[in-house]
XYZ file of C-alpha atoms in Angstrom:
278
model
C 0.000 0.000 0.000
C 1.141 3.609 -0.531
C 2.516 5.415 2.508
C -0.616 7.609 2.726
C -3.138 4.752 3.020
C -5.129 4.160 6.229
C -5.138 0.813 8.054
C -6.296 -0.782 11.335
C -9.806 0.562 10.653
C -12.593 -0.091 13.160
C -16.073 1.227 13.924
C -17.110 1.287 17.596
C -20.369 1.802 19.444
C -19.892 5.070 21.312
C -23.108 6.378 22.850
C -26.494 5.835 21.203
C -26.123 3.182 18.444
C -29.389 4.245 16.804
C -27.865 7.479 15.526
C -24.151 7.597 16.349
C -21.048 5.562 15.466
C -17.363 6.148 16.170
C -14.377 5.356 13.967
C -10.668 4.887 14.547
C -7.775 4.078 12.239
C -4.027 4.437 11.825
C -1.848 6.033 9.210
C 1.891 6.243 9.058
C 3.614 8.979 11.005
C 3.029 12.618 9.981
C -0.093 11.815 7.918
C -2.457 14.169 9.746
C -5.334 14.555 7.264
C -8.213 12.118 7.472
C -11.973 11.811 7.252
C -14.715 9.228 7.289
C -17.374 9.093 4.589
C -20.706 7.283 4.957
C -23.628 6.620 2.666
C -26.822 4.577 3.246
C -27.077 1.373 1.206
C -29.696 -1.303 0.603
C -27.560 -3.916 -1.180
C -24.289 -5.096 0.398
C -23.430 -7.180 -2.671
C -22.401 -3.952 -4.426
C -20.556 -2.610 -1.378
C -17.269 -1.916 -3.153
C -19.031 0.496 -5.523
C -21.141 2.215 -2.867
C -19.442 5.605 -3.330
C -19.101 5.550 -7.122
C -22.391 7.365 -7.744
C -23.591 8.094 -4.215
C -25.449 11.386 -3.787
C -26.160 11.137 -0.048
C -22.653 11.154 1.432
C -21.868 12.196 4.997
C -18.307 13.403 5.552
C -16.781 13.827 9.024
C -13.275 15.153 9.637
C -11.087 13.096 11.966
C -8.945 14.280 14.858
C -5.321 13.115 14.469
C -3.065 12.225 17.393
C 0.606 11.319 17.160
C 1.176 8.059 19.006
C 4.019 7.207 21.306
C 6.935 5.388 19.689
C 6.239 1.642 19.871
C 8.320 -1.448 19.220
C 7.157 -3.061 16.005
C 7.688 -6.806 16.536
C 9.303 -9.336 18.847
C 11.269 -12.451 17.955
C 8.467 -14.872 18.776
C 6.383 -13.459 15.921
C 8.966 -14.519 13.362
C 8.967 -11.039 11.821
C 12.518 -9.964 12.829
C 13.968 -13.180 11.420
C 11.917 -13.000 8.227
C 12.412 -9.310 7.484
C 15.638 -8.304 9.190
C 13.766 -5.672 11.222
C 15.532 -5.659 14.588
C 13.493 -6.255 17.745
C 14.615 -2.833 18.963
C 12.970 -1.074 15.987
C 10.308 1.426 17.041
C 7.860 3.510 15.015
C 5.397 6.315 15.591
C 1.990 6.431 13.933
C -0.962 8.785 13.610
C -4.185 7.704 15.324
C -7.286 9.170 13.665
C -10.687 9.303 15.367
C -14.072 10.572 14.217
C -17.708 10.317 15.311
C -20.681 10.366 12.924
C -23.901 11.658 14.488
C -27.522 12.160 13.425
C -27.570 8.859 11.545
C -30.873 7.217 10.640
C -31.935 4.335 12.923
C -32.151 0.789 11.581
C -30.174 1.734 8.476
C -27.178 0.079 6.837
C -24.322 2.450 6.000
C -21.292 1.877 3.831
C -18.212 3.727 5.034
C -14.610 4.376 4.164
C -11.832 6.362 5.821
C -8.788 8.210 4.564
C -8.304 11.048 2.070
C -8.975 11.586 -1.610
C -6.990 9.015 -3.563
C -6.128 7.012 -0.443
C -9.306 5.410 0.843
C -9.682 2.274 2.925
C -11.665 -0.752 1.807
C -15.400 0.007 1.918
C -17.047 -1.667 4.939
C -20.497 -1.403 6.521
C -22.567 -1.445 9.706
C -26.241 -1.137 10.631
C -27.581 1.315 13.199
C -29.872 0.059 15.965
C -33.675 0.363 15.673
C -35.253 3.361 17.366
C -38.998 2.950 17.635
C -40.307 1.039 20.625
C -41.788 -1.855 18.646
C -38.572 -2.596 16.720
C -36.318 -1.926 19.719
C -38.028 -4.660 21.738
C -37.358 -7.326 19.117
C -34.704 -9.969 19.674
C -31.236 -9.294 18.255
C -27.979 -11.226 18.060
C -24.389 -10.237 18.725
C -21.040 -12.054 18.627
C -18.836 -12.505 21.699
C -15.114 -13.132 21.267
C -12.076 -12.817 23.501
C -8.414 -13.766 24.053
C -7.082 -13.807 20.499
C -3.535 -13.318 21.888
C -2.104 -12.470 18.477
C 1.555 -13.510 18.515
C 2.434 -15.220 15.233
C 0.824 -16.487 12.042
C -0.671 -19.554 13.747
C -2.649 -17.348 16.122
C -3.689 -15.083 13.253
C -4.964 -18.004 11.188
C -6.866 -19.521 14.128
C -8.602 -16.234 14.974
C -9.389 -15.535 11.330
C -10.990 -18.977 11.019
C -13.092 -18.280 14.121
C -14.107 -14.822 12.918
C -15.034 -16.194 9.495
C -17.146 -18.946 11.069
C -18.883 -16.384 13.285
C -20.026 -14.106 10.464
C -20.889 -17.059 8.224
C -23.076 -18.766 10.800
C -24.460 -15.591 12.434
C -24.858 -13.174 9.500
C -27.593 -11.289 11.371
C -25.239 -10.287 14.229
C -25.413 -6.555 14.993
C -22.046 -6.091 16.708
C -19.126 -7.973 18.247
C -18.153 -7.777 21.915
C -14.428 -8.398 22.350
C -13.490 -8.819 25.985
C -9.752 -8.262 25.961
C -6.334 -9.801 25.305
C -6.369 -8.774 21.686
C -2.589 -9.296 21.529
C -0.025 -11.374 23.373
C 2.812 -8.936 23.983
C 1.726 -6.068 26.200
C 3.643 -4.368 29.010
C 6.565 -2.061 28.235
C 7.879 -4.154 25.353
C 4.669 -4.421 23.402
C 4.609 -5.234 19.689
C 2.521 -3.046 17.383
C 2.715 -5.690 14.639
C 0.384 -7.848 16.753
C -2.248 -5.088 16.840
C -1.811 -4.515 13.127
C -2.495 -8.185 12.372
C -5.536 -8.215 14.689
C -7.158 -5.482 12.598
C -5.815 -6.227 9.143
C -6.059 -10.008 9.041
C -7.256 -11.961 12.084
C -10.495 -10.082 12.801
C -11.078 -8.575 9.376
C -14.132 -10.776 8.561
C -15.929 -9.274 11.579
C -14.602 -5.715 11.346
C -15.755 -5.165 7.776
C -19.430 -5.675 8.590
C -20.198 -4.581 12.165
C -19.139 -2.378 15.091
C -16.865 -3.748 17.807
C -17.472 -3.323 21.541
C -14.029 -3.835 23.141
C -12.342 -3.571 26.487
C -8.777 -4.324 27.517
C -7.154 -7.432 28.980
C -3.889 -7.749 30.860
C -1.991 -8.652 27.672
C -3.179 -5.390 26.110
C -1.738 -3.234 28.891
C 1.154 -1.034 27.816
C 2.384 2.467 28.669
C 2.517 2.974 24.886
C -1.314 3.230 25.002
C -1.945 1.004 21.973
C -5.493 0.224 23.137
C -6.380 3.891 23.613
C -5.083 4.850 20.171
C -6.773 1.969 18.329
C -10.352 2.259 19.624
C -12.892 5.065 19.863
C -15.290 4.088 22.645
C -17.159 6.238 25.160
C -14.670 7.874 27.555
C -17.104 9.677 29.881
C -16.440 7.300 32.762
C -12.715 8.071 32.785
C -13.355 11.792 32.434
C -15.698 11.843 35.444
C -14.290 9.101 37.707
C -12.522 9.953 40.948
C -10.204 6.986 40.402
C -9.120 7.081 36.756
C -8.883 3.913 34.638
C -5.486 3.509 33.017
C -6.791 3.684 29.422
C -9.441 5.601 27.525
C -12.733 3.876 26.782
C -12.356 0.619 28.717
C -15.354 1.132 31.053
C -18.577 2.378 29.450
C -22.219 1.531 28.772
C -24.837 1.782 26.046
C -28.410 0.743 25.279
C -29.095 -1.522 22.325
C -32.815 -2.052 21.834
C -34.191 -2.611 25.309
C -30.931 -4.081 26.682
C -28.392 -2.178 28.777
C -24.783 -3.231 28.132
C -22.216 -2.508 30.859
C -18.624 -2.871 29.703
C -16.289 -2.952 32.668
C -12.517 -3.454 32.686
C -11.000 -5.192 35.705
C -7.426 -4.307 34.792
C -7.015 -1.556 37.359
C -8.191 -3.994 40.024
C -5.580 -6.525 38.923
C -2.942 -3.823 39.178
C -3.646 -3.548 42.886
C -6.130 -0.674 42.902
C -9.498 -2.160 43.936
C -10.799 1.247 45.069
C -14.154 1.499 43.304
C -15.088 4.957 44.599
C -15.015 6.288 41.042
C -18.107 4.279 40.096
């Protein structure tokens, strides 16, 4: 891909899923321009051409943030040996985030992120129903966890699982992912593992629905990979007396008539069980 292209693209539920969706993606360092474009669609079989003649396009500018410098890959992944990239190699990236609001409930939207000439693959999601009758209907979601991306074997196993999930549950509205996205967290984390989670392992899920994530202990790193990669509701951290270590790991939302509470236990595991911020 050209240097300017976006990658690690994800859409997250952030607030009211009937009318609002959040987006996050990476570009290479110093690429600060970015936007998300959306258009309603009725036929996903022509998804790739959704923007060719679209007249109802919503465009939202993204906010760029320069990431901390992160180690790219560790020896266990096989990447240093295969490419000659030393384990000590570190890179910075640009994290882009945007929120689309005032969307139409119970509507499928195609979306892409990037800039003119450098767009991502077109993906899609469906907003939640709004009216009381539709909102009380049953709905289905996917639950996944502990992908522990480390090397190609892990990637292939997770990709097979993700493919089976969307094949057998095509009506799923979103995917809850309960942590341990990658294997190598802590100080010496490996960004390559995050890259492969988005670009390969979980791609079958990511290209057709929002993700509802939180962190696991293997995701923890002072390099803030989790915070840069996802765009979930951060009101709890902003208002809590005892601050969670990362953005958007403890939050809630209503989908239909169901209240979802997403709660990270990582600060408890780190020896801070003080829950006075709740």
